[in-house]
């Protein structure tokens, strides 16, 4: 309020402007500050509001983080080190995956959790069959799941080079758990068909691009974000 005049937020043009924004050089409202920071507003690293939000996240954010951690802990709790690394590698792939067009006239359809469950279940069955000495390719039930499985195969083949038969067994275990993770994420948010994908994006996706995927199986897994 300047000289008795209420200053309205220039972004929403509705609420009172109470916070000084160093990025915009203007006063904005608390809601726009909280919802637009680092999305529409390029906040400088020394912004006091940004620092405060990171040190004291809202309760809803804390609850979401706790849920994400609980799901990942439940899914990976019995994993060996190699299985955990493989889970991390596949998770990073899923975060960056974009479903290709079947035909140019079709619009791209975003991947949903069911596609992950479908593809990983089929791949797990193929791995299990191979571990018993029989080569048989199990196929997903949907076209989207089939495309995802086809994209995952070279990633798994590269990760399994030189690993021997143990990789086939580990791969089957890890792939089966993705379907379980999808179910757990959906139980928490039944209306969201991308609940598990969004969980991966909030956790695994925070570590950036998959440029180091080729060496990911040699690194310690970093799935759980505090």
XYZ file of N, CA and C in Angstrom:
678
model
N 0.853 -1.186 0.000
C 0.000 0.000 0.000
C 0.889 1.237 0.000
N 0.756 2.007 -1.038
C 1.537 3.232 -1.144
C 0.606 4.430 -0.994
N 0.893 5.258 0.045
C 0.092 6.463 0.280
C -1.396 6.143 0.353
N -1.728 5.010 1.017
C -3.122 4.654 1.195
C -3.746 3.931 0.015
N -3.003 3.709 -1.066
C -3.528 3.029 -2.252
C -3.088 1.572 -2.224
N -4.030 0.644 -2.380
C -3.707 -0.779 -2.384
C -2.995 -1.148 -3.680
N -1.854 -1.824 -3.563
C -1.102 -2.264 -4.731
C -1.559 -3.673 -5.098
N -2.054 -3.841 -6.303
C -2.549 -5.132 -6.773
C -1.424 -5.877 -7.492
N -1.383 -7.167 -7.280
C -0.366 -8.001 -7.916
C -0.447 -7.857 -9.434
N 0.658 -7.534 -10.111
C 0.631 -7.346 -11.570
C 0.480 -8.659 -12.342
N 0.626 -9.796 -11.663
C 0.532 -11.085 -12.347
C -0.909 -11.594 -12.401
N -1.562 -11.654 -11.238
C -2.946 -12.130 -11.206
C -3.959 -10.994 -11.325
N -3.513 -9.764 -10.996
C -4.369 -8.572 -11.035
C -5.608 -8.720 -10.158
N -5.459 -9.504 -9.094
C -6.587 -9.759 -8.200
C -6.215 -9.524 -6.742
N -5.135 -10.179 -6.304
C -4.746 -10.131 -4.901
C -3.773 -8.987 -4.629
N -3.670 -8.661 -3.348
C -2.755 -7.589 -2.939
C -1.297 -8.031 -3.112
N -0.480 -7.114 -3.571
C 0.948 -7.378 -3.729
C 1.647 -7.085 -2.413
N 2.210 -8.127 -1.804
C 2.822 -7.977 -0.488
C 4.288 -8.411 -0.459
N 4.759 -9.064 -1.542
C 6.131 -9.570 -1.544
C 6.950 -8.911 -2.653
N 8.125 -8.463 -2.279
C 9.027 -7.907 -3.271
C 9.693 -9.028 -4.066
N 9.531 -9.010 -5.390
C 10.110 -10.043 -6.251
C 11.379 -9.497 -6.900
N 12.560 -10.014 -6.531
C 13.810 -9.502 -7.106
C 13.956 -9.827 -8.588
N 13.276 -10.879 -9.056
C 13.378 -11.249 -10.473
C 12.606 -10.277 -11.359
N 11.440 -9.841 -10.869
C 10.587 -8.942 -11.652
C 10.794 -7.479 -11.300
N 11.389 -7.254 -10.139
C 11.549 -5.875 -9.693
C 10.230 -5.228 -9.322
N 9.265 -6.049 -8.886
C 7.936 -5.561 -8.535
C 7.440 -6.260 -7.289
N 6.375 -5.709 -6.722
C 5.675 -6.372 -5.644
C 4.658 -7.338 -6.251
N 4.594 -8.573 -5.744
C 3.600 -9.532 -6.210
C 2.931 -10.164 -4.992
N 1.839 -10.911 -5.232
C 1.140 -11.529 -4.115
C 1.817 -12.833 -3.714
N 1.502 -13.320 -2.530
C 2.119 -14.542 -2.016
C 1.744 -15.770 -2.853
N 0.509 -15.807 -3.369
C 0.057 -16.957 -4.154
C 0.846 -17.056 -5.459
N 0.985 -15.950 -6.162
C 1.753 -15.960 -7.406
C 3.221 -16.273 -7.137
N 3.731 -15.774 -6.032
C 5.113 -16.080 -5.657
C 5.283 -17.575 -5.457
N 4.319 -18.194 -4.760
C 4.443 -19.617 -4.456
C 4.205 -20.527 -5.642
N 3.299 -20.135 -6.543
C 2.931 -21.025 -7.651
C 3.720 -20.777 -8.928
N 4.292 -19.607 -9.084
C 4.970 -19.274 -10.330
C 6.493 -19.269 -10.223
N 7.024 -19.416 -9.000
C 8.479 -19.385 -8.850
C 9.117 -20.569 -9.564
N 10.179 -20.272 -10.283
C 10.938 -21.260 -11.050
C 10.119 -21.912 -12.158
N 8.895 -21.452 -12.376
C 8.063 -21.946 -13.467
C 7.875 -20.827 -14.494
N 7.267 -19.737 -14.035
C 7.106 -18.561 -14.895
C 8.060 -17.444 -14.492
N 8.555 -17.508 -13.266
C 9.465 -16.479 -12.765
C 10.860 -17.080 -12.607
N 11.848 -16.443 -13.204
C 13.235 -16.905 -13.091
C 13.846 -16.344 -11.799
N 13.623 -17.058 -10.723
C 14.059 -16.579 -9.414
C 15.578 -16.630 -9.292
N 16.195 -15.571 -8.807
C 17.638 -15.625 -8.543
C 17.910 -16.508 -7.331
N 19.093 -17.073 -7.285
C 19.425 -18.012 -6.213
C 19.426 -17.362 -4.836
N 19.597 -16.040 -4.784
C 19.649 -15.366 -3.483
C 18.293 -14.807 -3.047
N 17.224 -15.217 -3.722
C 15.895 -14.740 -3.336
C 15.532 -15.323 -1.975
N 15.169 -14.489 -1.052
C 14.861 -14.949 0.311
C 13.599 -15.798 0.334
N 12.617 -15.491 -0.522
C 11.391 -16.276 -0.565
C 11.672 -17.686 -1.096
N 12.538 -17.788 -2.091
C 12.910 -19.093 -2.638
C 13.649 -19.921 -1.601
N 14.588 -19.292 -0.911
C 15.340 -20.005 0.128
C 14.427 -20.488 1.236
N 13.457 -19.652 1.632
C 12.530 -20.028 2.697
C 11.659 -21.210 2.279
N 11.227 -21.228 1.010
C 10.365 -22.323 0.543
C 11.107 -23.645 0.528
N 12.410 -23.587 0.259
C 13.203 -24.816 0.239
C 13.488 -25.321 1.652
N 13.670 -24.410 2.569
C 13.942 -24.801 3.948
C 12.676 -25.228 4.683
N 11.553 -24.630 4.320
C 10.288 -24.915 5.003
C 9.195 -25.147 3.964
N 9.212 -26.304 3.285
C 8.189 -26.579 2.275
C 6.814 -26.696 2.897
N 5.761 -26.393 2.138
C 4.391 -26.515 2.661
C 4.097 -27.944 3.096
N 3.135 -28.085 3.995
C 2.796 -29.403 4.526
C 2.387 -30.375 3.431
N 1.683 -29.880 2.406
C 1.249 -30.770 1.328
C 2.443 -31.325 0.566
N 3.498 -30.507 0.430
C 4.709 -30.971 -0.259
C 5.422 -32.015 0.586
N 5.489 -31.781 1.879
C 6.132 -32.733 2.785
C 5.405 -34.072 2.752
N 4.078 -34.033 2.782
C 3.305 -35.284 2.732
C 3.531 -36.027 1.427
N 3.623 -35.272 0.319
C 3.873 -35.910 -0.976
C 5.248 -36.567 -1.001
N 6.241 -35.879 -0.454
C 7.589 -36.437 -0.397
C 7.615 -37.700 0.457
N 6.921 -37.667 1.569
C 6.873 -38.836 2.448
C 6.213 -40.020 1.750
N 5.151 -39.746 1.006
C 4.484 -40.818 0.270
C 5.399 -41.392 -0.810
N 6.067 -40.512 -1.564
C 6.974 -40.973 -2.619
C 8.055 -41.889 -2.063
N 8.637 -41.458 -0.950
C 9.689 -42.253 -0.323
C 9.133 -43.596 0.137
N 7.941 -43.588 0.726
C 7.349 -44.826 1.230
C 7.109 -45.827 0.110
N 6.624 -45.350 -1.038
C 6.384 -46.241 -2.174
C 7.686 -46.850 -2.663
N 8.720 -46.027 -2.830
C 9.987 -46.532 -3.353
C 10.671 -47.482 -2.369
N 10.558 -47.178 -1.094
C 11.142 -48.069 -0.088
C 10.438 -49.415 -0.110
N 9.112 -49.386 -0.204
C 8.343 -50.622 -0.229
C 8.708 -51.469 -1.448
N 8.862 -50.828 -2.586
C 9.129 -51.553 -3.832
C 10.544 -52.123 -3.865
N 11.496 -51.386 -3.335
C 12.912 -51.779 -3.477
C 13.517 -52.368 -2.208
N 12.736 -52.590 -1.182
C 13.296 -52.948 0.135
C 14.067 -54.264 0.123
N 13.678 -55.210 -0.741
C 14.362 -56.504 -0.778
C 15.348 -56.619 -1.938
N 15.634 -55.515 -2.594
C 16.538 -55.543 -3.743
C 17.989 -55.711 -3.312
N 18.749 -56.409 -4.143
C 20.194 -56.409 -4.002
C 20.723 -55.100 -4.580
N 22.010 -54.869 -4.444
C 22.588 -53.631 -4.980
C 22.425 -53.574 -6.494
N 22.662 -54.691 -7.169
C 22.523 -54.717 -8.622
C 21.072 -54.476 -9.041
N 20.137 -55.037 -8.320
C 18.725 -54.842 -8.642
C 18.309 -53.388 -8.419
N 18.813 -52.771 -7.362
C 18.504 -51.362 -7.107
C 19.031 -50.474 -8.225
N 20.237 -50.776 -8.685
C 20.815 -49.991 -9.780
C 20.013 -50.166 -11.063
N 19.545 -51.370 -11.312
C 18.748 -51.613 -12.506
C 17.405 -50.895 -12.415
N 16.811 -50.899 -11.233
C 15.557 -50.180 -11.031
C 15.747 -48.695 -11.314
N 16.851 -48.140 -10.855
C 17.155 -46.735 -11.085
C 17.350 -46.460 -12.573
N 18.060 -47.342 -13.264
C 18.306 -47.175 -14.694
C 16.996 -47.168 -15.478
N 16.127 -48.135 -15.200
C 14.846 -48.207 -15.905
C 13.985 -46.993 -15.565
N 14.012 -46.568 -14.315
C 13.217 -45.415 -13.888
C 13.637 -44.161 -14.640
N 14.939 -43.963 -14.787
C 15.430 -42.797 -15.516
C 14.999 -42.862 -16.972
N 15.025 -44.056 -17.541
C 14.571 -44.216 -18.917
C 13.095 -43.832 -19.044
N 12.277 -44.288 -18.110
C 10.839 -44.009 -18.165
C 10.557 -42.518 -18.048
N 11.319 -41.823 -17.211
C 11.113 -40.388 -17.040
C 11.356 -39.649 -18.356
N 12.330 -40.104 -19.133
C 12.657 -39.412 -20.375
C 12.008 -39.995 -21.610
N 11.216 -41.053 -21.433
C 10.643 -41.742 -22.595
C 9.500 -40.952 -23.224
N 9.467 -40.929 -24.539
C 8.359 -40.344 -25.276
C 7.875 -41.381 -26.278
N 6.610 -41.678 -26.207
C 6.048 -42.697 -27.087
C 6.080 -42.236 -28.537
N 6.621 -43.030 -29.461
C 6.695 -42.632 -30.876
C 5.342 -42.751 -31.562
N 5.211 -42.112 -32.704
C 3.994 -42.228 -33.508
C 3.919 -43.618 -34.134
N 2.714 -44.163 -34.167
C 2.510 -45.366 -34.967
C 2.411 -44.982 -36.436
N 1.649 -43.937 -36.708
C 1.518 -43.404 -38.050
C 1.545 -41.887 -37.946
N 2.052 -41.199 -38.979
C 2.157 -39.739 -38.909
C 0.835 -39.045 -38.645
N -0.293 -39.663 -39.052
C -1.580 -38.982 -38.890
C -2.092 -39.071 -37.467
N -1.497 -39.943 -36.634
C -1.966 -40.093 -35.271
C -1.298 -39.060 -34.372
N -2.040 -38.518 -33.456
C -1.463 -37.606 -32.459
C -0.752 -38.432 -31.386
N 0.311 -37.881 -30.860
C 1.039 -38.592 -29.821
C 0.198 -38.668 -28.554
N 0.076 -39.855 -28.011
C -0.691 -40.072 -26.791
C 0.282 -40.222 -25.629
N 0.151 -39.424 -24.579
C 1.086 -39.536 -23.456
C 1.028 -40.925 -22.821
N 2.181 -41.393 -22.388
C 2.244 -42.677 -21.709
C 1.545 -42.587 -20.360
N 0.872 -43.673 -19.972
C 0.212 -43.743 -18.678
C 0.769 -44.934 -17.908
N 0.405 -45.003 -16.636
C 0.955 -46.041 -15.764
C 0.650 -47.450 -16.262
N -0.536 -47.641 -16.844
C -0.893 -48.975 -17.337
C 0.078 -49.460 -18.407
N 0.603 -48.521 -19.196
C 1.580 -48.894 -20.229
C 2.849 -49.451 -19.597
N 3.266 -48.842 -18.480
C 4.459 -49.326 -17.780
C 4.214 -50.720 -17.234
N 3.069 -50.905 -16.578
C 2.759 -52.220 -16.013
C 2.672 -53.276 -17.105
N 2.060 -52.925 -18.222
C 1.896 -53.864 -19.329
C 3.253 -54.266 -19.910
N 4.108 -53.275 -20.186
C 5.400 -53.548 -20.802
C 6.334 -54.311 -19.867
N 6.417 -53.878 -18.619
C 7.360 -54.518 -17.698
C 6.906 -55.918 -17.299
N 5.597 -56.144 -17.241
C 5.101 -57.492 -16.938
C 5.479 -58.462 -18.056
N 5.309 -58.027 -19.306
C 5.665 -58.888 -20.436
C 7.169 -59.153 -20.481
N 7.971 -58.122 -20.258
C 9.428 -58.297 -20.268
C 9.880 -59.195 -19.121
N 9.250 -59.044 -17.960
C 9.594 -59.899 -16.817
C 9.299 -61.357 -17.135
N 8.167 -61.616 -17.775
C 7.817 -62.985 -18.146
C 8.830 -63.564 -19.128
N 9.303 -62.738 -20.064
C 10.316 -63.200 -21.013
C 11.623 -63.525 -20.302
N 12.001 -62.694 -19.337
C 13.222 -62.936 -18.567
C 13.091 -64.222 -17.752
N 11.925 -64.428 -17.148
C 11.709 -65.625 -16.330
C 11.777 -66.889 -17.185
N 11.200 -66.825 -18.378
C 11.256 -67.964 -19.295
C 12.697 -68.252 -19.709
N 13.440 -67.170 -19.997
C 14.839 -67.336 -20.393
C 15.674 -67.927 -19.263
N 15.377 -67.545 -18.023
C 16.153 -68.077 -16.895
C 15.955 -69.578 -16.722
N 14.857 -70.102 -17.297
C 14.615 -71.547 -17.249
C 15.150 -72.266 -18.481
N 15.873 -71.518 -19.309
C 16.508 -72.120 -20.470
C 15.663 -72.133 -21.724
N 14.557 -71.410 -21.731
C 13.669 -71.371 -22.894
C 13.581 -69.928 -23.396
N 13.834 -69.726 -24.667
C 13.734 -68.395 -25.250
C 12.340 -68.223 -25.844
N 11.546 -67.394 -25.209
C 10.199 -67.115 -25.689
C 9.858 -65.672 -25.329
N 9.414 -64.931 -26.321
C 9.111 -63.519 -26.103
C 7.634 -63.329 -25.763
N 7.383 -62.935 -24.537
C 6.024 -62.588 -24.128
C 5.729 -61.162 -24.576
N 4.544 -60.939 -25.063
C 4.212 -59.637 -25.625
C 3.190 -58.905 -24.757
N 3.331 -57.592 -24.666
C 2.337 -56.794 -23.936
C 0.972 -56.901 -24.599
N -0.056 -56.550 -23.864
C -1.416 -56.676 -24.382
C -1.872 -55.454 -25.165
N -1.187 -54.323 -25.006
C -1.581 -53.092 -25.688
C -0.484 -52.635 -26.646
N -0.878 -51.837 -27.637
C 0.112 -51.323 -28.590
C 1.076 -50.355 -27.909
N 0.566 -49.558 -26.961
C 1.441 -48.631 -26.241
C 2.449 -49.403 -25.391
N 1.985 -50.471 -24.726
C 2.887 -51.303 -23.938
C 3.921 -51.988 -24.811
N 3.515 -52.386 -26.011
C 4.444 -53.049 -26.925
C 5.530 -52.085 -27.401
N 5.162 -50.844 -27.682
C 6.151 -49.857 -28.100
C 7.134 -49.559 -26.970
N 6.598 -49.461 -25.757
C 7.471 -49.199 -24.613
C 8.419 -50.371 -24.379
N 7.913 -51.592 -24.459
C 8.761 -52.768 -24.273
C 9.869 -52.804 -25.321
N 9.519 -52.470 -26.568
C 10.520 -52.462 -27.636
C 11.605 -51.425 -27.375
N 11.218 -50.285 -26.815
C 12.200 -49.242 -26.504
C 13.076 -49.627 -25.313
N 12.517 -50.405 -24.394
C 13.268 -50.811 -23.200
C 14.275 -51.923 -23.476
N 14.004 -52.754 -24.463
C 14.856 -53.919 -24.723
C 16.328 -53.560 -24.935
N 16.656 -52.595 -25.802
C 18.081 -52.261 -25.972
C 18.722 -51.693 -24.711
N 17.938 -50.994 -23.893
C 18.464 -50.470 -22.629
C 18.851 -51.623 -21.707
N 17.973 -52.625 -21.624
C 18.244 -53.790 -20.791
C 19.394 -54.618 -21.363
N 19.432 -54.737 -22.695
C 20.514 -55.504 -23.318
C 21.872 -54.878 -23.037
N 21.943 -53.563 -23.104
C 23.200 -52.869 -22.828
C 23.590 -53.027 -21.363
N 22.604 -52.918 -20.466
C 22.884 -53.035 -19.036
C 23.340 -54.443 -18.672
N 22.872 -55.453 -19.438
C 23.184 -56.834 -19.098
C 24.425 -57.400 -19.741
N 25.137 -56.575 -20.513
C 26.346 -57.068 -21.176
C 27.375 -57.544 -20.149
N 27.790 -58.778 -20.296
C 28.816 -59.325 -19.413
C 28.338 -59.700 -18.033
N 27.039 -59.578 -17.766
C 26.531 -59.855 -16.420
C 26.171 -61.319 -16.227
N 26.025 -62.067 -17.314
C 25.717 -63.489 -17.192
C 24.267 -63.752 -16.826
N 24.007 -64.976 -16.391
C 22.639 -65.404 -16.100
C 22.028 -64.676 -14.909
N 22.855 -64.152 -14.028
C 22.325 -63.444 -12.858
C 21.530 -62.214 -13.274
N 21.915 -61.596 -14.379
C 21.205 -60.398 -14.832
C 19.786 -60.752 -15.269
N 19.625 -61.912 -15.900
C 18.287 -62.342 -16.322
C 17.369 -62.492 -15.118
N 17.883 -63.099 -14.060
C 17.073 -63.272 -12.848
C 16.793 -61.928 -12.189
N 17.834 -61.093 -12.085
C 17.641 -59.766 -11.486
C 16.649 -58.942 -12.297
N 16.776 -59.016 -13.616
C 15.880 -58.249 -14.471
C 14.436 -58.645 -14.272
N 14.168 -59.942 -14.148
C 12.807 -60.414 -13.940
C 12.237 -59.878 -12.632
N 13.046 -59.907 -11.577
C 12.601 -59.425 -10.264
C 12.279 -57.934 -10.317
N 13.181 -57.161 -10.906
C 13.008 -55.707 -10.952
C 11.808 -55.326 -11.811
N 11.678 -55.941 -12.961
C 10.575 -55.612 -13.862
C 9.227 -55.942 -13.240
N 9.157 -57.046 -12.512
C 7.912 -57.387 -11.822
C 7.524 -56.310 -10.816
N 8.510 -55.719 -10.183
C 8.221 -54.738 -9.144
C 7.686 -53.426 -9.701
N 7.940 -53.161 -10.984
C 7.378 -51.939 -11.557
C 5.856 -52.003 -11.582
N 5.321 -53.182 -11.923
C 3.861 -53.329 -11.904
C 3.319 -53.129 -10.493
N 4.040 -53.632 -9.498
C 3.644 -53.446 -8.098
C 3.700 -51.969 -7.712
N 4.734 -51.277 -8.175
C 4.871 -49.847 -7.867
C 3.740 -49.043 -8.488
N 3.343 -49.417 -9.697
C 2.217 -48.744 -10.351
C 0.956 -48.894 -9.516
N 0.698 -50.088 -9.022
C -0.500 -50.324 -8.210
C -0.473 -49.489 -6.938
N 0.681 -49.420 -6.279
C 0.765 -48.660 -5.036
C 0.555 -47.174 -5.271
N 1.132 -46.657 -6.351
C 0.970 -45.231 -6.654
C -0.477 -44.912 -6.991
N -1.124 -45.797 -7.729
C -2.519 -45.574 -8.104
C -3.452 -45.699 -6.911
N -3.125 -46.550 -5.940
C -3.944 -46.661 -4.738
C -4.005 -45.332 -3.987
N -2.917 -44.567 -4.087
C -2.845 -43.273 -3.409
C -3.605 -42.199 -4.189
N -3.667 -42.340 -5.499
C -4.305 -41.319 -6.348
C -5.032 -42.034 -7.480
N -6.218 -42.534 -7.208
C -6.939 -43.408 -8.143
C -7.406 -42.686 -9.407
N -7.562 -41.387 -9.338
C -8.049 -40.651 -10.504
C -6.928 -40.266 -11.465
N -5.714 -40.455 -11.045
C -4.564 -40.019 -11.852
C -3.945 -41.215 -12.574
N -4.052 -41.255 -13.875
C -3.513 -42.370 -14.657
C -1.999 -42.283 -14.834
N -1.410 -41.199 -14.369
C 0.049 -41.023 -14.446
C 0.656 -40.844 -13.053
N 0.017 -41.405 -12.050
C 0.465 -41.215 -10.666
C 1.892 -41.718 -10.470
N 2.199 -42.911 -10.976
C 3.541 -43.457 -10.793
C 4.566 -42.701 -11.630
N 4.201 -42.339 -12.848
C 5.118 -41.559 -13.686
C 5.456 -40.220 -13.029
N 4.464 -39.589 -12.446
C 4.710 -38.315 -11.778
C 5.574 -38.509 -10.532
N 5.380 -39.633 -9.845
C 6.232 -39.945 -8.692
C 7.689 -40.076 -9.141
N 7.923 -40.781 -10.239
C 9.287 -40.925 -10.762
C 9.864 -39.575 -11.157
N 9.039 -38.732 -11.753
C 9.521 -37.427 -12.187
C 9.906 -36.562 -10.994
N 9.149 -36.680 -9.891
C 9.463 -35.892 -8.687
C 10.734 -36.389 -8.008
N 11.081 -37.655 -8.198
C 12.237 -38.229 -7.506
C 13.403 -38.431 -8.468
N 13.312 -39.434 -9.303
C 14.396 -39.728 -10.251
C 14.622 -38.576 -11.212
N 13.530 -37.950 -11.664
C 13.653 -36.871 -12.634
C 14.409 -35.676 -12.130
N 14.516 -35.504 -10.830
C 15.218 -34.353 -10.252
C 16.715 -34.410 -10.478
N 17.220 -35.586 -10.883
C 18.655 -35.703 -11.089
C 19.062 -35.347 -12.502
N 18.102 -34.872 -13.304
C 18.457 -34.353 -14.612
C 18.284 -35.360 -15.716
N 18.988 -35.112 -16.809
C 18.857 -35.919 -18.011
C 19.524 -37.255 -17.837
N 19.308 -38.131 -18.827
C 19.841 -39.492 -18.758
C 21.127 -39.639 -19.546
N 21.956 -38.614 -19.595
C 23.198 -38.675 -20.336
C 24.132 -39.737 -19.786
N 24.003 -40.046 -18.506
C 24.901 -41.013 -17.886
C 24.268 -42.382 -17.744
N 23.207 -42.655 -18.502
C 22.518 -43.938 -18.369
C 23.436 -45.114 -18.647
N 24.392 -44.931 -19.550
C 25.274 -46.040 -19.882
C 26.095 -46.492 -18.694
N 26.355 -45.556 -17.779
C 27.151 -45.913 -16.609
C 26.318 -45.982 -15.345
N 25.007 -45.871 -15.477
C 24.147 -45.812 -14.293
C 24.227 -47.082 -13.469
N 24.443 -48.227 -14.106
C 24.483 -49.462 -13.354
C 25.756 -49.586 -12.542
N 26.719 -48.680 -12.757
C 27.953 -48.722 -11.978
C 27.907 -47.737 -10.811
N 26.840 -46.935 -10.744
C 26.732 -45.928 -9.696
C 25.808 -46.399 -8.596
N 25.916 -45.776 -7.451
C 25.003 -46.092 -6.355
C 23.633 -45.542 -6.691
N 22.553 -46.260 -6.417
C 21.216 -45.769 -6.711
C 20.877 -44.583 -5.843
N 20.164 -43.619 -6.458
C 19.797 -42.422 -5.711
C 18.310 -42.182 -5.885
N 17.519 -43.177 -5.544
C 16.084 -43.102 -5.795
C 15.344 -42.278 -4.766
N 15.763 -42.367 -3.510
C 14.972 -41.770 -2.444
C 15.419 -40.335 -2.208
N 14.482 -39.432 -2.324
C 14.769 -38.017 -2.140
C 14.190 -37.585 -0.809
N 15.002 -37.027 0.075
C 14.470 -36.605 1.378
C 13.527 -35.420 1.239
